[in-house]
């Protein structure tokens, strides 16, 4: 965290993220059940795993939007722009592949 | 599935996928515990969710490799190239964002 | 190239790729002209560069489909599956970010 | 652009983007020359096109960093946070695939 100030995730966004992550977890458990079947088809697994990744992307989209709105857009007011921008660029770099 | 032939996910890859997905599920539960804390920081959530997505990408990388080796590379032998190629291209299109 | 056999890009796909790449080059030149303007807005640049990347993705989608159809789906017939699969997985890994 | 205020791309970043885009254009011309060869191999095309996309991603990384630092981090000072955040989230959504 770039400052001593307390930067917290917005409460509503946090609740929404929890709801979405619980749903993603249920989806993941469904994929695990699929994989108990010896005759499972590869492409069905690929699609379901990508669907879980898509759900996780929705979580991150919400968290990212809240972060930019609440912490990045106010950085010049607080005076920690440099740290907050570097941190955000770093976070945007991680990218799921395949 | 493009053919009447039974195309199954390779048994070892399936076991590996199960192991990795269980680990990803544990990671996801960790993120949910993080989110119980009202003072959680956005960027920490972003990073952890991306780490879970990365773990899921590893699952898909293994499944994709097995699929290409066992089912795509043998398509001309079976005579279902057109269907299997279209299906693969479709599966590769889904892409997690943010 | 994994074999001594000659694996060439399909002629029609090659022509289509040339056409699309020329168009992408024209688009890129347009972005360069945009950037001659001192008052250019960042987000307009981001969008245009992403549009060029999208055009390049279309090129790769065509080339990838032809490669999988003509060279990967026939690998078991030729007997070079292992090499061709490793090569494809490697090529799929490179992924543009941001 | 979300405000009446003039938001311009930083001059140094603009010059760097021009330099990188000219280099990407040269690379693209190289791919076009590759494609004049009838015996060009698909995977070589895929790799070169992805390399160009990677170069374009570097351009966007620089432009994005400058935009966040100069325009997003100062949004609360100007009072246009809502517009600037929506615009940024929209720009981040476009994502090259394959």
mmCIF file of C-alpha atoms in Angstrom:
data_model
loop_
_atom_site.group_PDB
_atom_site.id
_atom_site.type_symbol
_atom_site.label_atom_id
_atom_site.label_comp_id
_atom_site.label_asym_id
_atom_site.label_seq_id
_atom_site.Cartn_x
_atom_site.Cartn_y
_atom_site.Cartn_z
ATOM 1 C CA UNK A 1 0.000 0.000 0.000
ATOM 2 C CA UNK A 2 1.550 3.290 -1.086
ATOM 3 C CA UNK A 3 0.517 5.499 1.842
ATOM 4 C CA UNK A 4 0.041 5.524 5.566
ATOM 5 C CA UNK A 5 -3.520 6.636 4.884
ATOM 6 C CA UNK A 6 -6.041 3.816 5.013
ATOM 7 C CA UNK A 7 -7.197 2.923 1.531
ATOM 8 C CA UNK A 8 -9.941 0.325 1.769
ATOM 9 C CA UNK A 9 -11.989 -1.440 -0.808
ATOM 10 C CA UNK A 10 -15.441 0.150 -1.068
ATOM 11 C CA UNK A 11 -17.932 -1.804 1.086
ATOM 12 C CA UNK A 12 -20.501 -2.413 -1.662
ATOM 13 C CA UNK A 13 -17.857 -3.524 -4.128
ATOM 14 C CA UNK A 14 -16.425 -5.826 -1.467
ATOM 15 C CA UNK A 15 -19.842 -7.428 -0.909
ATOM 16 C CA UNK A 16 -20.335 -7.786 -4.656
ATOM 17 C CA UNK A 17 -16.870 -9.363 -4.996
ATOM 18 C CA UNK A 18 -17.685 -11.846 -2.211
ATOM 19 C CA UNK A 19 -20.940 -12.814 -3.942
ATOM 20 C CA UNK A 20 -19.231 -13.257 -7.300
ATOM 21 C CA UNK A 21 -16.292 -15.199 -5.848
ATOM 22 C CA UNK A 22 -18.664 -17.572 -4.033
ATOM 23 C CA UNK A 23 -20.435 -18.151 -7.323
ATOM 24 C CA UNK A 24 -17.076 -18.706 -9.089
ATOM 25 C CA UNK A 25 -16.168 -21.191 -6.356
ATOM 26 C CA UNK A 26 -19.424 -23.071 -7.009
ATOM 27 C CA UNK A 27 -18.597 -23.100 -10.703
ATOM 28 C CA UNK A 28 -15.109 -24.430 -9.932
ATOM 29 C CA UNK A 29 -16.627 -27.211 -7.839
ATOM 30 C CA UNK A 30 -18.798 -28.048 -10.832
ATOM 31 C CA UNK A 31 -15.688 -28.366 -13.013
ATOM 32 C CA UNK A 32 -14.155 -30.659 -10.392
ATOM 33 C CA UNK A 33 -17.264 -32.861 -10.540
ATOM 34 C CA UNK A 34 -17.003 -32.888 -14.361
ATOM 35 C CA UNK A 35 -13.434 -34.131 -14.013
ATOM 36 C CA UNK A 36 -14.545 -37.094 -11.868
ATOM 37 C CA UNK A 37 -15.998 -38.489 -15.083
ATOM 38 C CA UNK A 38 -13.301 -40.464 -16.920
ATOM 39 C CA UNK A 39 -14.999 -39.770 -20.220
ATOM 40 C CA UNK A 40 -14.948 -35.989 -19.853
ATOM 41 C CA UNK A 41 -14.101 -34.192 -23.093
ATOM 42 C CA UNK A 42 -11.133 -31.794 -23.134
ATOM 43 C CA UNK A 43 -12.890 -28.924 -24.844
ATOM 44 C CA UNK A 44 -15.732 -29.006 -22.309
ATOM 45 C CA UNK A 45 -13.147 -28.593 -19.547
ATOM 46 C CA UNK A 46 -11.431 -25.753 -21.422
ATOM 47 C CA UNK A 47 -14.719 -23.906 -21.846
ATOM 48 C CA UNK A 48 -15.781 -24.304 -18.224
ATOM 49 C CA UNK A 49 -12.397 -23.217 -16.862
ATOM 50 C CA UNK A 50 -12.499 -20.179 -19.154
ATOM 51 C CA UNK A 51 -15.993 -19.402 -17.869
ATOM 52 C CA UNK A 52 -14.631 -19.386 -14.306
ATOM 53 C CA UNK A 53 -11.806 -17.103 -15.437
ATOM 54 C CA UNK A 54 -14.393 -14.826 -17.006
ATOM 55 C CA UNK A 55 -16.283 -14.672 -13.702
ATOM 56 C CA UNK A 56 -13.036 -13.791 -11.916
ATOM 57 C CA UNK A 57 -12.384 -11.083 -14.490
ATOM 58 C CA UNK A 58 -15.757 -9.578 -13.594
ATOM 59 C CA UNK A 59 -14.655 -9.487 -9.942
ATOM 60 C CA UNK A 60 -11.435 -7.740 -10.893
ATOM 61 C CA UNK A 61 -13.241 -5.334 -13.161
ATOM 62 C CA UNK A 62 -15.371 -4.175 -10.231
ATOM 63 C CA UNK A 63 -12.431 -3.964 -7.831
ATOM 64 C CA UNK A 64 -10.309 -2.151 -10.413
ATOM 65 C CA UNK A 65 -13.032 0.386 -11.146
ATOM 66 C CA UNK A 66 -13.497 1.097 -7.415
ATOM 67 C CA UNK A 67 -9.744 1.360 -6.915
ATOM 68 C CA UNK A 68 -9.308 3.801 -9.761
ATOM 69 C CA UNK A 69 -12.303 5.882 -8.676
ATOM 70 C CA UNK A 70 -11.570 5.928 -4.937
ATOM 71 C CA UNK A 71 -7.785 5.771 -4.766
ATOM 72 C CA UNK A 72 -6.191 6.584 -8.100
ATOM 73 C CA UNK A 73 -8.364 9.565 -9.078
ATOM 74 C CA UNK A 74 -7.672 11.097 -5.653
ATOM 75 C CA UNK A 75 -3.922 10.435 -5.637
ATOM 76 C CA UNK A 76 -2.900 14.009 -6.519
ATOM 77 C CA UNK A 77 -5.027 15.260 -3.620
ATOM 78 C CA UNK A 78 -3.185 12.940 -1.237
ATOM 79 C CA UNK A 79 0.179 13.470 -2.940
ATOM 80 C CA UNK A 80 1.064 9.823 -3.561
ATOM 81 C CA UNK A 81 0.522 9.717 -7.327
ATOM 82 C CA UNK A 82 3.867 8.187 -8.161
ATOM 83 C CA UNK A 83 3.473 5.215 -5.838
ATOM 84 C CA UNK A 84 -0.160 4.587 -6.723
ATOM 85 C CA UNK A 85 0.480 4.729 -10.474
ATOM 86 C CA UNK A 86 3.437 2.328 -10.312
ATOM 87 C CA UNK A 87 1.406 -0.054 -8.204
ATOM 88 C CA UNK A 88 -1.533 0.044 -10.615
ATOM 89 C CA UNK A 89 0.642 -0.489 -13.689
ATOM 90 C CA UNK A 90 2.244 -3.465 -11.954
ATOM 91 C CA UNK A 91 -1.178 -4.915 -11.108
ATOM 92 C CA UNK A 92 -2.415 -4.462 -14.694
ATOM 93 C CA UNK A 93 0.567 -6.385 -16.033
ATOM 94 C CA UNK A 94 -0.342 -9.746 -14.578
ATOM 95 C CA UNK A 95 -2.413 -11.317 -17.302
ATOM 96 C CA UNK A 96 -3.973 -14.746 -17.522
ATOM 97 C CA UNK A 97 -3.030 -16.604 -20.707
ATOM 98 C CA UNK A 98 -4.266 -19.510 -22.855
ATOM 99 C CA UNK B 1 -17.840 -33.290 -29.533
ATOM 100 C CA UNK B 2 -17.178 -33.492 -33.265
ATOM 101 C CA UNK B 3 -17.299 -37.237 -33.723
ATOM 102 C CA UNK B 4 -19.097 -40.331 -32.598
ATOM 103 C CA UNK B 5 -15.698 -41.659 -31.569
ATOM 104 C CA UNK B 6 -14.990 -41.332 -27.874
ATOM 105 C CA UNK B 7 -12.461 -38.579 -27.285
ATOM 106 C CA UNK B 8 -11.545 -38.466 -23.610
ATOM 107 C CA UNK B 9 -9.207 -36.301 -21.643
ATOM 108 C CA UNK B 10 -5.955 -38.170 -20.952
ATOM 109 C CA UNK B 11 -6.112 -39.800 -17.481
ATOM 110 C CA UNK B 12 -2.870 -38.269 -16.146
ATOM 111 C CA UNK B 13 -3.781 -34.814 -17.378
ATOM 112 C CA UNK B 14 -7.207 -35.212 -15.805
ATOM 113 C CA UNK B 15 -5.632 -36.092 -12.438
ATOM 114 C CA UNK B 16 -3.241 -33.169 -12.734
ATOM 115 C CA UNK B 17 -6.137 -30.841 -13.595
ATOM 116 C CA UNK B 18 -8.066 -32.064 -10.534
ATOM 117 C CA UNK B 19 -5.066 -31.402 -8.287
ATOM 118 C CA UNK B 20 -4.522 -27.931 -9.715
ATOM 119 C CA UNK B 21 -8.209 -27.020 -9.565
ATOM 120 C CA UNK B 22 -8.412 -28.098 -5.918
ATOM 121 C CA UNK B 23 -5.436 -25.887 -5.203
ATOM 122 C CA UNK B 24 -7.072 -23.007 -7.107
ATOM 123 C CA UNK B 25 -10.223 -23.552 -5.062
ATOM 124 C CA UNK B 26 -8.180 -23.308 -1.857
ATOM 125 C CA UNK B 27 -6.634 -20.093 -3.163
ATOM 126 C CA UNK B 28 -10.108 -18.742 -3.967
ATOM 127 C CA UNK B 29 -11.252 -19.536 -0.420
ATOM 128 C CA UNK B 30 -8.232 -17.573 0.784
ATOM 129 C CA UNK B 31 -9.355 -14.574 -1.257
ATOM 130 C CA UNK B 32 -12.827 -14.895 0.250
ATOM 131 C CA UNK B 33 -11.301 -14.798 3.735
ATOM 132 C CA UNK B 34 -9.293 -11.718 2.720
ATOM 133 C CA UNK B 35 -12.534 -10.045 1.704
ATOM 134 C CA UNK B 36 -14.062 -10.635 5.150
ATOM 135 C CA UNK B 37 -11.670 -7.951 6.351
ATOM 136 C CA UNK B 38 -13.277 -4.529 5.923
ATOM 137 C CA UNK B 39 -9.887 -2.932 5.581
ATOM 138 C CA UNK B 40 -8.734 -5.096 2.677
ATOM 139 C CA UNK B 41 -6.816 -3.153 0.033
ATOM 140 C CA UNK B 42 -8.073 -3.264 -3.572
ATOM 141 C CA UNK B 43 -4.739 -4.013 -5.189
ATOM 142 C CA UNK B 44 -4.173 -6.994 -2.893
ATOM 143 C CA UNK B 45 -7.497 -8.419 -4.065
ATOM 144 C CA UNK B 46 -6.619 -7.749 -7.721
ATOM 145 C CA UNK B 47 -3.310 -9.561 -7.347
ATOM 146 C CA UNK B 48 -4.776 -12.580 -5.578
ATOM 147 C CA UNK B 49 -7.621 -12.948 -8.081
ATOM 148 C CA UNK B 50 -5.105 -12.730 -10.923
ATOM 149 C CA UNK B 51 -3.015 -15.403 -9.218
ATOM 150 C CA UNK B 52 -6.072 -17.696 -9.196
ATOM 151 C CA UNK B 53 -6.645 -16.923 -12.880
ATOM 152 C CA UNK B 54 -3.015 -17.797 -13.533
ATOM 153 C CA UNK B 55 -3.484 -21.148 -11.795
ATOM 154 C CA UNK B 56 -6.556 -21.789 -13.948
ATOM 155 C CA UNK B 57 -4.542 -20.902 -17.052
ATOM 156 C CA UNK B 58 -2.054 -23.588 -16.055
ATOM 157 C CA UNK B 59 -4.928 -26.096 -15.922
ATOM 158 C CA UNK B 60 -6.081 -25.045 -19.375
ATOM 159 C CA UNK B 61 -2.567 -25.152 -20.741
ATOM 160 C CA UNK B 62 -2.293 -28.819 -19.733
ATOM 161 C CA UNK B 63 -5.741 -29.719 -21.038
ATOM 162 C CA UNK B 64 -5.124 -27.832 -24.276
ATOM 163 C CA UNK B 65 -1.790 -29.545 -24.859
ATOM 164 C CA UNK B 66 -3.357 -32.987 -24.277
ATOM 165 C CA UNK B 67 -6.276 -32.127 -26.539
ATOM 166 C CA UNK B 68 -4.044 -30.993 -29.384
ATOM 167 C CA UNK B 69 -1.728 -33.995 -29.008
ATOM 168 C CA UNK B 70 -4.416 -36.657 -28.589
ATOM 169 C CA UNK B 71 -7.332 -35.317 -30.611
ATOM 170 C CA UNK B 72 -6.260 -32.547 -32.968
ATOM 171 C CA UNK B 73 -3.012 -34.088 -34.246
ATOM 172 C CA UNK B 74 -4.945 -37.286 -35.044
ATOM 173 C CA UNK B 75 -7.908 -35.594 -36.718
ATOM 174 C CA UNK B 76 -6.827 -36.349 -40.303
ATOM 175 C CA UNK B 77 -6.514 -40.029 -39.351
ATOM 176 C CA UNK B 78 -10.069 -40.011 -38.054
ATOM 177 C CA UNK B 79 -11.355 -37.749 -40.833
ATOM 178 C CA UNK B 80 -12.978 -35.085 -38.652
ATOM 179 C CA UNK B 81 -10.436 -32.276 -39.123
ATOM 180 C CA UNK B 82 -12.939 -29.616 -40.078
ATOM 181 C CA UNK B 83 -15.095 -30.079 -36.985
ATOM 182 C CA UNK B 84 -12.177 -30.412 -34.584
ATOM 183 C CA UNK B 85 -10.420 -27.320 -35.938
ATOM 184 C CA UNK B 86 -13.530 -25.150 -35.737
ATOM 185 C CA UNK B 87 -14.153 -26.327 -32.213
ATOM 186 C CA UNK B 88 -10.580 -25.572 -31.148
ATOM 187 C CA UNK B 89 -10.587 -22.114 -32.716
ATOM 188 C CA UNK B 90 -13.846 -21.366 -30.918
ATOM 189 C CA UNK B 91 -12.377 -22.556 -27.599
ATOM 190 C CA UNK B 92 -9.242 -20.438 -28.059
ATOM 191 C CA UNK B 93 -11.332 -17.323 -28.612
ATOM 192 C CA UNK B 94 -12.752 -17.100 -25.108
ATOM 193 C CA UNK B 95 -10.268 -14.920 -23.311
ATOM 194 C CA UNK B 96 -10.282 -13.611 -19.778
ATOM 195 C CA UNK B 97 -9.820 -9.852 -19.603
ATOM 196 C CA UNK B 98 -8.721 -7.168 -17.101
ATOM 197 C CA UNK C 1 9.937 -26.200 -38.392
ATOM 198 C CA UNK C 2 9.476 -29.644 -36.878
ATOM 199 C CA UNK C 3 9.967 -31.771 -40.001
ATOM 200 C CA UNK C 4 12.009 -32.040 -43.136
ATOM 201 C CA UNK C 5 8.720 -32.040 -45.023
ATOM 202 C CA UNK C 6 7.771 -28.665 -46.419
ATOM 203 C CA UNK C 7 4.952 -27.137 -44.426
ATOM 204 C CA UNK C 8 3.822 -23.928 -46.096
ATOM 205 C CA UNK C 9 1.181 -21.406 -45.251
ATOM 206 C CA UNK C 10 -1.913 -21.950 -47.398
ATOM 207 C CA UNK C 11 -1.801 -19.610 -50.442
ATOM 208 C CA UNK C 12 -5.238 -18.036 -49.909
ATOM 209 C CA UNK C 13 -4.583 -17.453 -46.228
ATOM 210 C CA UNK C 14 -1.225 -15.913 -47.130
ATOM 211 C CA UNK C 15 -2.903 -13.512 -49.561
ATOM 212 C CA UNK C 16 -5.526 -12.642 -46.966
ATOM 213 C CA UNK C 17 -2.819 -12.056 -44.357
ATOM 214 C CA UNK C 18 -0.963 -9.742 -46.754
ATOM 215 C CA UNK C 19 -4.138 -7.742 -47.389
ATOM 216 C CA UNK C 20 -4.906 -7.444 -43.694
ATOM 217 C CA UNK C 21 -1.330 -6.548 -42.745
ATOM 218 C CA UNK C 22 -1.247 -3.811 -45.389
ATOM 219 C CA UNK C 23 -4.449 -2.435 -43.925
ATOM 220 C CA UNK C 24 -2.973 -2.655 -40.397
ATOM 221 C CA UNK C 25 0.089 -0.800 -41.653
ATOM 222 C CA UNK C 26 -2.155 1.947 -43.031
ATOM 223 C CA UNK C 27 -3.900 2.136 -39.679
ATOM 224 C CA UNK C 28 -0.516 2.364 -37.914
ATOM 225 C CA UNK C 29 0.488 5.231 -40.199
ATOM 226 C CA UNK C 30 -2.766 6.923 -39.198
ATOM 227 C CA UNK C 31 -1.803 6.592 -35.523
ATOM 228 C CA UNK C 32 1.605 8.090 -36.326
ATOM 229 C CA UNK C 33 -0.127 11.072 -37.957
ATOM 230 C CA UNK C 34 -2.355 11.420 -34.850
ATOM 231 C CA UNK C 35 0.779 11.588 -32.730
ATOM 232 C CA UNK C 36 2.155 14.506 -34.769
ATOM 233 C CA UNK C 37 -0.543 16.569 -33.090
ATOM 234 C CA UNK C 38 0.773 17.894 -29.779
ATOM 235 C CA UNK C 39 -2.716 18.036 -28.382
ATOM 236 C CA UNK C 40 -3.499 14.373 -29.010
ATOM 237 C CA UNK C 41 -5.439 12.752 -26.173
ATOM 238 C CA UNK C 42 -3.984 9.636 -24.514
ATOM 239 C CA UNK C 43 -7.137 7.559 -24.621
ATOM 240 C CA UNK C 44 -7.555 8.172 -28.341
ATOM 241 C CA UNK C 45 -4.053 6.783 -28.875
ATOM 242 C CA UNK C 46 -4.781 3.777 -26.637
ATOM 243 C CA UNK C 47 -7.933 2.969 -28.602
ATOM 244 C CA UNK C 48 -6.296 3.271 -31.995
ATOM 245 C CA UNK C 49 -3.293 1.162 -31.019
ATOM 246 C CA UNK C 50 -5.655 -1.484 -29.629
ATOM 247 C CA UNK C 51 -7.579 -1.401 -32.908
ATOM 248 C CA UNK C 52 -4.340 -2.150 -34.781
ATOM 249 C CA UNK C 53 -3.642 -4.990 -32.353
ATOM 250 C CA UNK C 54 -7.139 -6.298 -33.020
ATOM 251 C CA UNK C 55 -6.452 -6.252 -36.770
ATOM 252 C CA UNK C 56 -3.209 -8.173 -36.174
ATOM 253 C CA UNK C 57 -5.127 -10.688 -34.058
ATOM 254 C CA UNK C 58 -7.403 -11.276 -37.044
ATOM 255 C CA UNK C 59 -4.326 -12.045 -39.142
ATOM 256 C CA UNK C 60 -3.081 -14.504 -36.552
ATOM 257 C CA UNK C 61 -6.497 -16.079 -36.196
ATOM 258 C CA UNK C 62 -6.476 -16.914 -39.918
ATOM 259 C CA UNK C 63 -2.889 -18.158 -39.906
ATOM 260 C CA UNK C 64 -3.493 -20.209 -36.762
ATOM 261 C CA UNK C 65 -6.619 -21.816 -38.192
ATOM 262 C CA UNK C 66 -4.778 -22.747 -41.406
ATOM 263 C CA UNK C 67 -1.831 -24.075 -39.432
ATOM 264 C CA UNK C 68 -3.995 -26.262 -37.216
ATOM 265 C CA UNK C 69 -6.046 -27.530 -40.165
ATOM 266 C CA UNK C 70 -3.150 -28.149 -42.580
ATOM 267 C CA UNK C 71 -0.264 -29.048 -40.287
ATOM 268 C CA UNK C 72 -1.455 -29.935 -36.793
ATOM 269 C CA UNK C 73 -4.456 -32.088 -37.732
ATOM 270 C CA UNK C 74 -2.216 -34.079 -40.069
ATOM 271 C CA UNK C 75 0.686 -34.503 -37.648
ATOM 272 C CA UNK C 76 -0.123 -38.117 -36.674
ATOM 273 C CA UNK C 77 -0.172 -39.014 -40.376
ATOM 274 C CA UNK C 78 3.313 -37.549 -40.794
ATOM 275 C CA UNK C 79 4.523 -38.802 -37.411
ATOM 276 C CA UNK C 80 5.770 -35.494 -36.001
ATOM 277 C CA UNK C 81 3.025 -34.845 -33.441
ATOM 278 C CA UNK C 82 5.324 -34.224 -30.523
ATOM 279 C CA UNK C 83 7.338 -31.508 -32.252
ATOM 280 C CA UNK C 84 4.336 -29.833 -33.826
ATOM 281 C CA UNK C 85 2.369 -29.752 -30.556
ATOM 282 C CA UNK C 86 5.264 -28.285 -28.566
ATOM 283 C CA UNK C 87 5.790 -25.670 -31.226
ATOM 284 C CA UNK C 88 2.105 -24.712 -31.258
ATOM 285 C CA UNK C 89 1.880 -24.479 -27.461
ATOM 286 C CA UNK C 90 4.941 -22.255 -27.479
ATOM 287 C CA UNK C 91 3.405 -20.010 -30.148
ATOM 288 C CA UNK C 92 0.121 -19.746 -28.239
ATOM 289 C CA UNK C 93 1.947 -18.605 -25.123
ATOM 290 C CA UNK C 94 3.132 -15.274 -26.469
ATOM 291 C CA UNK C 95 0.330 -12.936 -25.551
ATOM 292 C CA UNK C 96 0.012 -9.216 -26.017
ATOM 293 C CA UNK C 97 -0.798 -7.380 -22.813
ATOM 294 C CA UNK C 98 -2.276 -4.043 -21.643
ATOM 295 C CA UNK D 1 -12.418 13.682 -23.702
ATOM 296 C CA UNK D 2 -14.250 14.058 -20.394
ATOM 297 C CA UNK D 3 -13.576 17.725 -19.694
ATOM 298 C CA UNK D 4 -13.291 21.065 -21.348
ATOM 299 C CA UNK D 5 -9.798 21.243 -19.888
ATOM 300 C CA UNK D 6 -7.071 20.308 -22.321
ATOM 301 C CA UNK D 7 -5.668 16.914 -21.480
ATOM 302 C CA UNK D 8 -2.734 16.171 -23.730
ATOM 303 C CA UNK D 9 -0.389 13.257 -23.970
ATOM 304 C CA UNK D 10 2.907 14.075 -22.263
ATOM 305 C CA UNK D 11 5.440 15.316 -24.867
ATOM 306 C CA UNK D 12 8.201 12.838 -23.973
ATOM 307 C CA UNK D 13 5.802 9.907 -23.967
ATOM 308 C CA UNK D 14 4.431 11.077 -27.302
ATOM 309 C CA UNK D 15 7.943 11.145 -28.795
ATOM 310 C CA UNK D 16 8.687 7.713 -27.346
ATOM 311 C CA UNK D 17 5.404 6.374 -28.766
ATOM 312 C CA UNK D 18 6.279 7.766 -32.206
ATOM 313 C CA UNK D 19 9.699 6.091 -32.080
ATOM 314 C CA UNK D 20 8.237 2.767 -31.007
ATOM 315 C CA UNK D 21 5.409 2.899 -33.554
ATOM 316 C CA UNK D 22 7.876 3.627 -36.361
ATOM 317 C CA UNK D 23 9.867 0.605 -35.246
ATOM 318 C CA UNK D 24 6.674 -1.507 -35.120
ATOM 319 C CA UNK D 25 5.859 -0.322 -38.628
ATOM 320 C CA UNK D 26 9.292 -1.450 -39.809
ATOM 321 C CA UNK D 27 8.693 -4.805 -38.159
ATOM 322 C CA UNK D 28 5.304 -5.052 -39.888
ATOM 323 C CA UNK D 29 6.949 -4.346 -43.238
ATOM 324 C CA UNK D 30 9.344 -7.176 -42.459
ATOM 325 C CA UNK D 31 6.402 -9.529 -41.897
ATOM 326 C CA UNK D 32 4.950 -8.405 -45.230
ATOM 327 C CA UNK D 33 8.243 -9.268 -46.939
ATOM 328 C CA UNK D 34 8.210 -12.682 -45.208
ATOM 329 C CA UNK D 35 4.752 -13.271 -46.658
ATOM 330 C CA UNK D 36 6.001 -12.653 -50.212
ATOM 331 C CA UNK D 37 7.765 -15.996 -49.874
ATOM 332 C CA UNK D 38 5.372 -18.779 -50.899
ATOM 333 C CA UNK D 39 7.177 -21.221 -48.669
ATOM 334 C CA UNK D 40 6.751 -19.148 -45.489
ATOM 335 C CA UNK D 41 5.940 -21.270 -42.437
ATOM 336 C CA UNK D 42 2.761 -20.465 -40.469
ATOM 337 C CA UNK D 43 4.347 -20.486 -37.031
ATOM 338 C CA UNK D 44 7.042 -18.026 -38.134
ATOM 339 C CA UNK D 45 4.279 -15.636 -39.208
ATOM 340 C CA UNK D 46 2.404 -16.142 -35.921
ATOM 341 C CA UNK D 47 5.526 -15.355 -33.907
ATOM 342 C CA UNK D 48 6.419 -12.246 -35.887
ATOM 343 C CA UNK D 49 2.885 -10.861 -35.746
ATOM 344 C CA UNK D 50 2.831 -11.476 -31.992
ATOM 345 C CA UNK D 51 6.164 -9.667 -31.705
ATOM 346 C CA UNK D 52 4.599 -6.645 -33.415
ATOM 347 C CA UNK D 53 1.645 -6.847 -31.037
ATOM 348 C CA UNK D 54 4.085 -6.960 -28.153
ATOM 349 C CA UNK D 55 5.785 -3.803 -29.445
ATOM 350 C CA UNK D 56 2.378 -2.114 -29.684
ATOM 351 C CA UNK D 57 1.624 -3.204 -26.115
ATOM 352 C CA UNK D 58 4.783 -1.419 -25.023
ATOM 353 C CA UNK D 59 3.483 1.747 -26.695
ATOM 354 C CA UNK D 60 0.175 1.417 -24.894
ATOM 355 C CA UNK D 61 1.877 0.687 -21.602
ATOM 356 C CA UNK D 62 3.725 4.005 -21.816
ATOM 357 C CA UNK D 63 0.652 5.949 -22.919
ATOM 358 C CA UNK D 64 -1.475 4.306 -20.231
ATOM 359 C CA UNK D 65 1.040 5.107 -17.505
ATOM 360 C CA UNK D 66 1.228 8.746 -18.591
ATOM 361 C CA UNK D 67 -2.548 8.974 -18.800
ATOM 362 C CA UNK D 68 -3.052 7.546 -15.314
ATOM 363 C CA UNK D 69 -0.314 9.732 -13.832
ATOM 364 C CA UNK D 70 -1.255 12.988 -15.572
ATOM 365 C CA UNK D 71 -5.016 12.725 -16.010
ATOM 366 C CA UNK D 72 -6.487 10.007 -13.813
ATOM 367 C CA UNK D 73 -4.544 10.710 -10.608
ATOM 368 C CA UNK D 74 -5.563 14.384 -10.898
ATOM 369 C CA UNK D 75 -9.224 13.762 -11.665
ATOM 370 C CA UNK D 76 -10.509 14.540 -8.174
ATOM 371 C CA UNK D 77 -8.658 17.862 -8.308
ATOM 372 C CA UNK D 78 -10.411 18.717 -11.566
ATOM 373 C CA UNK D 79 -13.714 17.169 -10.479
ATOM 374 C CA UNK D 80 -14.247 14.855 -13.453
ATOM 375 C CA UNK D 81 -13.495 11.529 -11.775
ATOM 376 C CA UNK D 82 -16.636 9.795 -12.915
ATOM 377 C CA UNK D 83 -16.096 10.504 -16.607
ATOM 378 C CA UNK D 84 -12.388 9.765 -16.539
ATOM 379 C CA UNK D 85 -12.830 6.464 -14.707
ATOM 380 C CA UNK D 86 -15.553 5.234 -17.063
ATOM 381 C CA UNK D 87 -13.438 6.168 -20.038
ATOM 382 C CA UNK D 88 -10.384 4.363 -18.664
ATOM 383 C CA UNK D 89 -12.339 1.195 -17.816
ATOM 384 C CA UNK D 90 -13.753 1.210 -21.341
ATOM 385 C CA UNK D 91 -10.267 1.600 -22.837
ATOM 386 C CA UNK D 92 -8.878 -1.229 -20.698
ATOM 387 C CA UNK D 93 -11.596 -3.567 -21.925
ATOM 388 C CA UNK D 94 -10.456 -3.753 -25.528
ATOM 389 C CA UNK D 95 -8.122 -6.711 -25.561
ATOM 390 C CA UNK D 96 -6.259 -8.328 -28.418
ATOM 391 C CA UNK D 97 -6.829 -12.074 -28.644
ATOM 392 C CA UNK D 98 -5.197 -15.189 -30.131
#
